[in-house]
Tab-separated table of C-alpha atoms in Angstrom:
chain	number	residue	atom	x	y	z
C	504	MET	CA	-17.991	25.089	-19.440
C	505	SER	CA	-17.823	26.645	-16.005
C	506	THR	CA	-16.971	30.332	-15.803
C	507	GLN	CA	-15.200	29.765	-12.483
C	508	PRO	CA	-11.379	29.721	-12.550
C	509	SER	CA	-10.014	26.182	-12.687
C	510	PHE	CA	-6.674	24.463	-12.883
C	511	ALA	CA	-7.168	24.227	-16.633
C	512	ASP	CA	-6.863	28.036	-16.835
C	513	ASN	CA	-3.314	27.954	-15.435
C	514	PRO	CA	-1.928	24.432	-15.768
C	515	SER	CA	1.613	23.437	-14.857
C	516	ASN	CA	3.620	20.272	-15.338
C	517	GLU	CA	6.907	21.531	-13.939
C	518	SER	CA	6.678	19.757	-10.574
C	519	ARG	CA	6.492	16.422	-12.395
C	520	ASP	CA	9.182	17.134	-14.979
C	521	PRO	CA	12.216	15.600	-13.167
C	522	ALA	CA	10.523	12.227	-12.650
C	523	TYR	CA	8.875	12.315	-16.080
C	524	PHE	CA	12.021	13.092	-18.046
C	525	GLY	CA	14.093	10.805	-15.829
C	526	TYR	CA	11.821	7.930	-16.843
C	527	TYR	CA	12.182	8.610	-20.553
C	528	ALA	CA	15.961	9.045	-20.244
C	529	MET	CA	16.281	5.292	-19.653
C	530	LEU	CA	16.975	3.016	-22.598
C	531	GLN	CA	14.803	0.234	-21.174
C	532	HIS	CA	11.717	2.437	-21.423
C	533	GLN	CA	12.618	3.573	-24.926
C	534	GLN	CA	13.104	-0.093	-25.812
C	535	ASN	CA	9.611	-0.882	-24.552
C	536	MET	CA	8.179	1.606	-27.044
C	537	LEU	CA	10.492	0.607	-29.911
C	538	GLN	CA	9.477	-3.036	-29.460
C	539	ASP	CA	5.819	-2.092	-29.793
C	540	THR	CA	5.738	-3.247	-33.402
C	541	VAL	CA	2.298	-1.745	-34.068
C	542	ARG	CA	3.438	1.692	-32.886
C	543	THR	CA	6.843	1.665	-34.585
C	544	SER	CA	5.748	0.149	-37.891
C	545	THR	CA	2.713	2.446	-38.114
C	546	TYR	CA	4.879	5.550	-37.788
C	547	ARG	CA	7.438	4.168	-40.259
C	548	ASN	CA	4.751	3.325	-42.801
C	549	ALA	CA	3.069	6.712	-42.394
C	550	ILE	CA	6.356	8.520	-43.014
C	551	LEU	CA	7.739	6.366	-45.849
C	552	LEU	CA	4.407	6.171	-47.677
C	553	ASN	CA	4.105	9.971	-47.674
C	554	THR	CA	7.599	11.021	-48.713
C	555	GLU	CA	6.318	14.199	-50.386
C	556	CYS	CA	5.839	15.593	-46.864
C	557	PHE	CA	9.507	14.871	-46.081
C	558	GLU	CA	11.641	14.857	-49.222
C	559	ASP	CA	13.935	17.937	-49.220
C	560	LYS	CA	11.832	19.313	-46.335
C	561	LEU	CA	12.675	20.767	-42.927
C	562	VAL	CA	11.214	18.511	-40.232
C	563	MET	CA	10.817	18.811	-36.469
C	564	ASP	CA	10.508	15.800	-34.142
C	565	VAL	CA	8.840	16.860	-30.863
C	566	GLY	CA	9.716	14.742	-27.842
C	567	ALA	CA	12.076	12.734	-30.029
C	568	GLY	CA	13.036	10.143	-27.392
C	569	SER	CA	15.318	7.565	-29.018
C	570	GLY	CA	15.137	9.547	-32.261
C	571	ILE	CA	13.548	6.755	-34.263
C	572	LEU	CA	11.019	9.059	-35.951
C	573	SER	CA	13.814	11.462	-36.893
C	574	TYR	CA	15.695	8.604	-38.517
C	575	PHE	CA	12.584	7.535	-40.433
C	576	ALA	CA	12.192	11.133	-41.649
C	577	VAL	CA	15.754	11.102	-42.992
C	578	GLN	CA	15.038	7.788	-44.714
C	579	ALA	CA	12.068	9.543	-46.358
C	580	GLY	CA	14.416	12.214	-47.732
C	581	ALA	CA	14.232	15.003	-45.137
C	582	LYS	CA	16.733	17.771	-45.783
C	583	LYS	CA	17.148	18.448	-42.050
C	584	VAL	CA	15.480	17.145	-38.898
C	585	TYR	CA	15.420	19.121	-35.667
C	586	ALA	CA	15.031	16.480	-32.944
C	587	VAL	CA	13.817	18.185	-29.760
C	588	GLU	CA	14.106	16.051	-26.597
C	589	ALA	CA	14.128	17.378	-23.018
C	590	SER	CA	15.425	14.274	-21.237
C	591	ASP	CA	18.991	12.988	-21.172
C	592	MET	CA	17.973	10.568	-23.901
C	593	ALA	CA	19.057	13.474	-26.103
C	594	LEU	CA	22.647	12.596	-25.158
C	595	LYS	CA	22.129	9.025	-26.383
C	596	MET	CA	20.656	10.392	-29.599
C	597	LYS	CA	23.651	12.690	-30.101
C	598	LYS	CA	25.950	9.715	-29.608
C	599	LEU	CA	24.137	7.714	-32.282
C	600	VAL	CA	24.056	10.642	-34.718
C	601	LYS	CA	27.737	11.427	-34.113
C	602	ALA	CA	28.622	7.821	-34.886
C	603	ALA	CA	27.118	8.318	-38.342
C	604	SER	CA	30.147	10.463	-39.266
C	605	LEU	CA	32.663	7.723	-38.485
C	606	PRO	CA	34.347	5.789	-41.348
C	607	ASN	CA	32.258	2.882	-42.629
C	608	ALA	CA	29.344	3.894	-40.382
C	609	LYS	CA	26.168	1.920	-41.053
C	610	ASN	CA	24.095	5.002	-40.243
C	611	ASP	CA	25.983	7.272	-42.630
C	612	PHE	CA	22.617	8.356	-44.093
C	613	LEU	CA	22.137	10.384	-40.889
C	614	LYS	CA	25.327	12.425	-41.337
C	615	ASP	CA	24.623	16.163	-41.135
C	616	ARG	CA	20.897	15.504	-41.397
C	617	VAL	CA	19.796	15.454	-37.723
C	618	GLU	CA	20.307	18.248	-35.204
C	619	VAL	CA	19.542	17.214	-31.628
C	620	ILE	CA	18.209	19.956	-29.343
C	621	GLN	CA	18.041	19.074	-25.646
C	622	ALA	CA	15.217	21.224	-24.300
C	623	LYS	CA	11.482	21.308	-23.799
C	624	ILE	CA	9.855	22.567	-26.964
C	625	GLU	CA	8.327	25.415	-24.941
C	626	ASP	CA	11.783	26.613	-23.838
C	627	PRO	CA	12.641	29.998	-25.432
C	628	SER	CA	16.191	28.701	-25.906
C	629	VAL	CA	15.032	26.388	-28.709
C	630	LYS	CA	16.501	27.831	-31.880
C	631	ALA	CA	14.953	26.266	-34.942
C	632	PRO	CA	13.471	27.651	-38.158
C	633	LYS	CA	9.927	27.212	-39.355
C	634	VAL	CA	9.517	23.674	-40.640
C	635	ASP	CA	7.432	21.967	-43.311
C	636	THR	CA	6.441	18.935	-41.231
C	637	ILE	CA	6.216	18.105	-37.526
C	638	ILE	CA	6.335	14.516	-36.341
C	639	SER	CA	5.734	13.383	-32.781
C	640	GLU	CA	4.561	10.515	-30.644
C	641	PRO	CA	2.848	12.585	-27.919
C	642	ILE	CA	0.309	9.924	-26.994
C	643	GLY	CA	-0.500	8.379	-23.612
C	644	VAL	CA	-3.175	6.150	-22.127
C	645	LEU	CA	-6.614	7.194	-23.431
C	646	LEU	CA	-4.811	9.425	-25.943
C	647	VAL	CA	-4.240	12.361	-23.566
C	648	HIS	CA	-2.381	11.002	-20.496
C	649	GLU	CA	1.048	12.647	-19.924
C	650	ARG	CA	-0.176	15.850	-21.618
C	651	MET	CA	2.440	15.729	-24.382
C	652	ILE	CA	-0.163	16.697	-26.980
C	653	GLU	CA	0.072	20.216	-25.541
C	654	SER	CA	3.738	20.316	-26.564
C	655	PHE	CA	2.768	19.024	-30.019
C	656	ILE	CA	0.220	21.847	-30.352
C	657	TYR	CA	2.720	24.426	-29.081
C	658	ALA	CA	5.188	23.278	-31.740
C	659	ARG	CA	2.457	23.541	-34.371
C	660	ASP	CA	1.647	27.118	-33.387
C	661	THR	CA	5.301	28.170	-33.070
C	662	PHE	CA	7.315	26.285	-35.684
C	663	LEU	CA	5.033	24.938	-38.440
C	664	LYS	CA	4.916	26.796	-41.738
C	665	PRO	CA	1.476	27.701	-43.145
C	666	GLY	CA	0.151	24.671	-44.982
C	667	GLY	CA	2.606	22.386	-43.174
C	668	HIS	CA	1.885	18.811	-42.132
C	669	LEU	CA	1.426	17.036	-38.802
C	670	PHE	CA	2.153	13.348	-38.187
C	671	PRO	CA	-0.239	12.246	-36.716
C	672	ASN	CA	-2.922	14.794	-37.555
C	673	LYS	CA	-5.916	13.286	-35.731
C	674	GLY	CA	-6.704	11.205	-32.674
C	675	THR	CA	-10.086	9.681	-31.880
C	676	MET	CA	-11.168	8.564	-28.420
C	677	TYR	CA	-13.691	5.749	-28.010
C	678	LEU	CA	-15.784	4.819	-24.964
C	679	ALA	CA	-17.971	1.785	-24.363
C	680	PRO	CA	-19.767	0.128	-21.416
C	681	PHE	CA	-18.190	-3.101	-20.184
C	682	THR	CA	-18.953	-5.955	-17.828
C	683	ASP	CA	-16.281	-7.825	-15.855
C	684	ALA	CA	-17.463	-9.536	-12.671
C	685	LEU	CA	-14.018	-11.000	-11.986
C	686	LEU	CA	-12.284	-7.601	-12.124
C	687	PHE	CA	-14.966	-6.125	-9.865
C	688	THR	CA	-14.600	-8.986	-7.377
C	689	GLU	CA	-10.806	-8.691	-7.350
C	690	THR	CA	-11.033	-4.951	-6.684
C	691	MET	CA	-13.558	-5.454	-3.893
C	692	GLY	CA	-11.265	-8.105	-2.413
C	693	LYS	CA	-8.442	-5.575	-2.152
C	694	ALA	CA	-10.722	-3.093	-0.404
C	695	ARG	CA	-12.192	-5.677	1.980
C	696	PHE	CA	-8.783	-6.171	3.591
C	697	TRP	CA	-9.611	-2.966	5.426
C	698	GLU	CA	-12.863	-4.389	6.796
C	699	GLN	CA	-10.961	-6.438	9.330
C	700	THR	CA	-11.807	-5.662	12.951
C	701	THR	CA	-9.100	-7.800	14.585
C	702	PHE	CA	-5.984	-7.362	12.468
C	703	HIS	CA	-3.338	-8.184	15.085
C	704	GLY	CA	-5.627	-6.647	17.649
C	705	VAL	CA	-6.356	-3.523	15.568
C	706	ASP	CA	-9.731	-2.536	14.057
C	707	LEU	CA	-9.044	-1.392	10.495
C	708	SER	CA	-12.698	-1.051	9.499
C	709	PRO	CA	-12.903	2.764	9.854
C	710	LEU	CA	-10.652	2.916	6.771
C	711	TYR	CA	-12.756	0.572	4.630
C	712	PRO	CA	-14.783	3.358	2.915
C	713	ASP	CA	-11.525	5.166	2.065
C	714	ALA	CA	-9.968	1.961	0.746
C	715	LYS	CA	-12.959	1.247	-1.477
C	716	ALA	CA	-12.946	4.797	-2.811
C	717	GLU	CA	-9.210	4.550	-3.526
C	718	MET	CA	-9.337	1.142	-5.220
C	719	PHE	CA	-12.257	2.039	-7.462
C	720	GLY	CA	-10.826	5.495	-8.153
C	721	MET	CA	-7.839	3.994	-9.975
C	722	PRO	CA	-8.264	3.529	-13.746
C	723	VAL	CA	-7.432	-0.048	-14.739
C	724	VAL	CA	-4.936	-0.279	-17.602
C	725	GLY	CA	-4.634	-3.528	-19.537
C	726	HIS	CA	-6.082	-5.503	-22.413
C	727	PHE	CA	-9.557	-6.986	-22.063
C	728	ASP	CA	-11.899	-9.287	-23.962
C	729	PRO	CA	-13.723	-7.229	-26.627
C	730	LYS	CA	-16.704	-9.540	-26.107
C	731	SER	CA	-17.179	-8.001	-22.652
C	732	LEU	CA	-18.522	-4.770	-24.191
C	733	LEU	CA	-22.251	-4.305	-23.670
C	734	ALA	CA	-22.586	-1.896	-26.615
C	735	THR	CA	-20.670	-0.485	-29.550
C	736	PRO	CA	-18.416	2.434	-28.597
C	737	THR	CA	-19.511	6.032	-28.174
C	738	SER	CA	-22.185	7.695	-30.288
C	739	ASP	CA	-22.645	5.997	-33.666
C	740	ALA	CA	-19.160	4.510	-33.239
C	741	GLU	CA	-17.703	7.810	-34.464
C	742	GLY	CA	-15.803	8.489	-31.279
C	743	TYR	CA	-14.569	11.816	-29.953
C	744	GLU	CA	-12.214	13.326	-32.503
C	745	MET	CA	-9.259	15.598	-31.770
C	746	ASP	CA	-7.969	17.310	-34.891
C	747	PHE	CA	-4.393	18.226	-34.015
C	748	SER	CA	-4.337	20.691	-36.911
C	749	THR	CA	-7.005	22.902	-35.359
C	750	ILE	CA	-7.529	22.030	-31.683
C	751	THR	CA	-6.650	24.806	-29.216
C	752	MET	CA	-4.881	24.523	-25.874
C	753	LYS	CA	-8.091	25.480	-24.102
C	754	GLU	CA	-10.071	22.766	-25.877
C	755	LEU	CA	-7.398	20.222	-25.034
C	756	ARG	CA	-7.212	21.071	-21.338
C	757	ASP	CA	-10.923	20.889	-20.536
C	758	PHE	CA	-13.304	18.860	-22.673
C	759	VAL	CA	-16.486	16.783	-22.444
C	760	VAL	CA	-17.094	13.559	-24.357
C	761	PRO	CA	-20.853	12.897	-24.880
C	762	ILE	CA	-22.007	9.344	-24.212
C	763	SER	CA	-24.880	7.611	-26.001
C	764	TRP	CA	-25.100	3.829	-26.248
C	765	LYS	CA	-27.793	1.257	-26.873
C	766	ALA	CA	-27.188	-1.886	-24.833
C	767	GLN	CA	-27.005	-5.008	-26.961
C	768	TYR	CA	-27.230	-7.333	-23.961
C	769	THR	CA	-28.885	-7.534	-20.575
C	770	GLY	CA	-26.295	-7.571	-17.821
C	771	LEU	CA	-24.326	-5.592	-15.253
C	772	MET	CA	-22.358	-2.608	-16.466
C	773	HIS	CA	-19.251	-2.457	-14.283
C	774	GLY	CA	-17.927	0.719	-15.829
C	775	VAL	CA	-16.657	2.510	-18.919
C	776	ALA	CA	-13.819	1.316	-21.162
C	777	GLY	CA	-11.733	3.615	-23.341
C	778	TRP	CA	-9.122	3.523	-26.105
C	779	PHE	CA	-8.102	5.561	-29.165
C	780	ASP	CA	-7.192	5.533	-32.854
C	781	LEU	CA	-4.579	7.647	-34.656
C	782	LEU	CA	-4.714	8.971	-38.216
C	783	PHE	CA	-1.793	10.040	-40.403
C	784	SER	CA	-3.389	11.720	-43.425
C	785	GLY	CA	-0.196	12.899	-45.111
C	786	ASN	CA	-0.759	15.669	-47.637
C	787	THR	CA	-4.540	15.847	-47.917
C	788	GLU	CA	-4.294	18.053	-51.023
C	789	SER	CA	-2.299	15.475	-52.965
C	790	GLU	CA	-3.606	12.418	-54.802
C	791	ALA	CA	-0.373	10.661	-53.862
C	792	SER	CA	-1.231	10.881	-50.179
C	793	GLN	CA	-1.582	7.504	-48.482
C	794	PRO	CA	-3.404	7.806	-45.139
C	795	VAL	CA	-2.324	5.383	-42.414
C	796	GLU	CA	-4.443	4.491	-39.394
C	797	MET	CA	-3.694	2.765	-36.114
C	798	SER	CA	-6.123	1.433	-33.508
C	799	THR	CA	-5.513	0.565	-29.856
C	800	GLY	CA	-8.992	-0.947	-29.446
C	801	PRO	CA	-9.623	-4.295	-27.722
C	802	SER	CA	-10.167	-6.037	-31.084
C	803	ALA	CA	-6.980	-4.630	-32.623
C	804	GLU	CA	-3.433	-5.926	-32.377
C	805	LYS	CA	-1.979	-5.202	-28.937
C	806	THR	CA	0.069	-2.081	-28.222
C	807	HIS	CA	1.936	-0.821	-25.158
C	808	TRP	CA	-0.868	1.732	-24.637
C	809	GLN	CA	-3.367	-1.092	-24.037
C	810	GLN	CA	-6.872	0.074	-23.012
C	811	VAL	CA	-8.211	1.681	-19.839
C	812	ARG	CA	-11.314	0.948	-17.777
C	813	PHE	CA	-13.080	3.182	-15.253
C	814	MET	CA	-14.913	0.952	-12.811
C	815	PHE	CA	-18.011	1.961	-10.849
C	816	ARG	CA	-18.177	1.220	-7.120
C	817	GLU	CA	-21.617	-0.237	-7.773
C	818	PRO	CA	-22.509	-1.964	-11.074
C	819	LEU	CA	-25.400	-0.623	-13.116
C	820	ALA	CA	-28.071	-3.069	-14.340
C	821	VAL	CA	-29.010	-2.552	-17.995
C	822	ASN	CA	-31.457	-4.287	-20.328
C	823	ALA	CA	-30.889	-5.165	-23.953
C	824	GLY	CA	-32.142	-2.317	-26.136
C	825	GLN	CA	-31.941	0.195	-23.310
C	826	THR	CA	-30.381	3.582	-23.933
C	827	ILE	CA	-27.414	4.607	-21.788
C	828	ARG	CA	-26.767	8.364	-21.740
C	829	GLY	CA	-24.016	10.378	-20.126
C	830	TRP	CA	-20.758	12.247	-20.408
C	831	MET	CA	-17.068	12.078	-19.557
C	832	HIS	CA	-15.471	15.331	-18.403
C	833	CYS	CA	-11.651	15.563	-18.603
C	834	VAL	CA	-9.676	18.396	-16.989
C	835	VAL	CA	-5.884	18.634	-16.832
C	836	ASN	CA	-4.133	18.304	-13.472
C	837	ASP	CA	-0.584	19.007	-12.258
C	838	MET	CA	0.467	15.349	-12.495
C	839	ARG	CA	0.896	15.440	-16.285
C	840	SER	CA	-2.515	13.902	-16.628
C	841	TYR	CA	-6.264	14.477	-16.275
C	842	THR	CA	-9.011	14.307	-13.683
C	843	VAL	CA	-11.841	12.296	-15.240
C	844	ASP	CA	-15.495	12.562	-14.164
C	845	ILE	CA	-18.082	10.229	-15.665
C	846	GLU	CA	-21.855	10.140	-15.289
C	847	VAL	CA	-24.279	7.765	-17.000
C	848	ILE	CA	-28.026	7.117	-16.774
C	849	ALA	CA	-29.677	3.916	-17.999
C	850	GLY	CA	-33.116	4.484	-19.491
C	851	GLN	CA	-35.005	7.437	-20.903
C	852	TYR	CA	-35.904	9.148	-17.628
C	853	GLY	CA	-33.888	11.645	-15.623
C	854	GLU	CA	-31.711	14.593	-16.498
C	855	LEU	CA	-27.955	14.391	-16.625
C	856	SER	CA	-25.954	16.662	-14.345
C	857	ASP	CA	-24.111	19.630	-15.814
C	858	PRO	CA	-20.479	18.467	-16.243
C	859	SER	CA	-19.231	22.041	-15.854
C	860	GLN	CA	-20.528	22.239	-12.290
C	861	PRO	CA	-18.375	21.193	-9.305
C	862	PHE	CA	-18.241	17.421	-8.933
C	863	GLU	CA	-20.326	15.968	-6.103
C	864	PRO	CA	-20.558	12.228	-5.362
C	865	LEU	CA	-24.068	10.771	-5.538
C	866	LEU	CA	-23.916	9.663	-1.912
C	867	GLU	CA	-23.356	13.226	-0.731
C	868	GLN	CA	-26.213	14.448	-2.921
C	869	GLN	CA	-28.510	11.805	-1.460
C	870	THR	CA	-27.543	12.753	2.109
C	871	LYS	CA	-28.341	16.407	1.392
C	872	ARG	CA	-31.735	15.493	-0.073
C	873	GLN	CA	-32.578	13.366	2.936
C	874	GLY	CA	-31.752	16.261	5.237
C	875	HIS	CA	-33.810	18.638	3.117
C	876	ALA	CA	-36.758	16.223	2.991
C	877	ARG	CA	-37.292	16.558	6.729
C	878	THR	CA	-38.120	20.246	6.321
C	879	SER	CA	-39.562	20.437	2.815
C	880	GLU	CA	-43.145	20.632	1.567
C	881	PRO	CA	-45.006	17.453	0.412
C	882	GLU	CA	-44.659	18.411	-3.272
C	883	GLU	CA	-40.912	18.881	-2.895
C	884	GLN	CA	-40.628	15.607	-1.013
C	885	GLU	CA	-42.360	13.812	-3.898
C	886	GLU	CA	-39.875	15.252	-6.397
C	887	GLU	CA	-36.975	14.217	-4.158
C	888	GLU	CA	-38.371	10.693	-3.874
C	889	GLU	CA	-38.470	10.490	-7.668
C	890	GLU	CA	-34.851	11.630	-7.758
C	891	ASP	CA	-33.978	8.980	-5.164
C	892	ASP	CA	-35.581	6.359	-7.412
C	893	LEU	CA	-33.393	7.605	-10.265
C	894	GLN	CA	-30.234	6.816	-8.301
C	895	PHE	CA	-30.756	3.160	-9.168
C	896	SER	CA	-30.217	3.964	-12.855
C	897	ARG	CA	-27.525	6.644	-12.446
C	898	ARG	CA	-23.820	6.173	-11.779
C	899	ARG	CA	-21.157	8.804	-11.330
C	900	GLY	CA	-17.490	8.655	-10.432
C	901	ARG	CA	-14.177	10.473	-10.443
C	902	TRP	CA	-10.826	9.043	-11.440
C	903	GLU	CA	-7.305	10.469	-11.618
C	904	LEU	CA	-5.899	9.172	-14.903
C	905	HIS	CA	-2.331	9.057	-13.551
C	906	GLU	CA	-3.259	6.862	-10.556
C	907	GLN	CA	-3.396	3.712	-12.644
C	908	SER	CA	-3.660	0.091	-11.597
C	909	TYR	CA	-2.907	-2.745	-13.991
C	910	ASN	CA	-4.679	-5.938	-14.932
C	911	TYR	CA	-3.046	-8.443	-17.266
C	912	SER	CA	-5.413	-11.370	-16.740
C	913	TYR	CA	-6.643	-11.291	-20.347
C	914	THR	CA	-4.103	-12.597	-22.827
C	915	GLY	CA	-6.340	-13.675	-25.701
C	916	SER	CA	-6.289	-17.195	-27.077
C	917	ALA	CA	-7.827	-19.494	-29.657
C	918	ASN	CA	-10.425	-20.461	-27.057
C	919	ASP	CA	-11.850	-16.924	-27.274
C	920	MET	CA	-13.769	-18.048	-30.335
C	921	LEU	CA	-15.731	-20.413	-28.106
C	922	THR	CA	-16.712	-17.680	-25.648
C	923	LYS	CA	-20.410	-16.851	-25.731
C	924	PRO	CA	-22.118	-13.811	-24.185
C	925	GLU	CA	-23.637	-15.876	-21.356
C	926	HIS	CA	-20.145	-16.988	-20.320
C	927	LEU	CA	-19.530	-13.316	-19.491
C	928	CYS	CA	-22.928	-12.901	-17.772
C	929	MET	CA	-24.298	-11.017	-20.786
C	930	TYR	CA	-27.708	-12.120	-21.968
C	931	GLU	CA	-29.212	-11.662	-25.404
C	932	PRO	CA	-32.865	-10.639	-25.647
C	933	GLU	CA	-35.320	-13.412	-26.515
C	934	ASN	CA	-35.513	-11.887	-29.981
C	935	VAL	CA	-31.943	-10.960	-30.878
C	936	ASP	CA	-33.224	-8.251	-33.212
C	937	ASP	CA	-34.685	-6.423	-30.192
C	938	ALA	CA	-31.223	-5.169	-29.250
C	939	TYR	CA	-30.909	-3.399	-32.592
C	940	GLY	CA	-34.506	-2.681	-33.571
C	941	GLY	CA	-35.150	0.382	-31.503
C	942	ILE	CA	-36.997	-1.282	-28.626
C	943	THR	CA	-36.239	0.547	-25.398
C	944	TYR	CA	-36.872	-1.021	-22.012
C	945	THR	CA	-37.529	1.656	-19.406
C	946	VAL	CA	-36.518	1.574	-15.761
């Protein structure tokens, strides 16, 4: 990592807190998450299948929201749950918990079992004892958006007893190359509005480059056809794992995900797709532990997190069997999110840039080389020409994870079974085994 001071060394979310907590104080947004049956049922199963982590235990719910996880913990036998919620949703939670003490209350199982604390977990005013188990749903788009995992980690370091349990305890991020000519065309269409030279007598074209940069700099959130992936995700399909039991704040605020794929089809790579899995291991030292997993991948049941795609301004041509190398560098920003830089190279030639160095668009690099070529020696010019050739197999971009656009064109249907790779402009090698047999086509 760079030794230069960065935002990750002194991050702050406070400027975004009023809007952020105002959003989660609304019942309609809590309802959206509660009605995500995959999310809600996964948490309920993880808690009720691992009651030994909850029965007669002290539990903390970080960012409790509607309080549903706190209520599940009580159902699992928790002695006391400290539900910490910074937004005014805490008032709604208090109302529900208070109603549990009324005569003939249906939620009487909650009586004297849940203590609601309205504060950020980092607030020194939070008065709670050390607990046996911490539960939380601190997850955003691509696992890390909204930066609530930092609060989860703070709670772990401050309130969890030695040997205590985290629910969830691991998150795994997956990346894969995708092709989507329609999405690319739609995005270009939005930018081309600004190419007009006679819009009511006004020439808008000077703003076209800015419009294109803006449109392609917005991560696209939504479900997509899993058949549009040009390769299996990440390196050896293992993904990039975050162990919430051990990860540090520093590691969470600035990290690099290595990229290594082998293209299974010939086609145009329009960008990089991402999603995540969650793991609830329970008590790993007990034979009674029943791990529960949840996936938000394109082949899994849909969730409100969906998937995210980072689209290149220019597609990258790849051949079946070709290696695609690269990295994704994520650094926290002050918008409760991350700045994401991605670089990939198709083929075995060329060195990847150092992700810890200041980001520089390829176009600016090329302009500098062209200026230097006019004054450089013949040997240096030859090296620069080779680097210019490499630009055709290299793509790099920057995206702000919070500046999301949305695409809901893919709904999934029975007709998906009839979709073949060529329908998506993905072409199998003449010998299908070539894509998996180690043959590498060079650029």
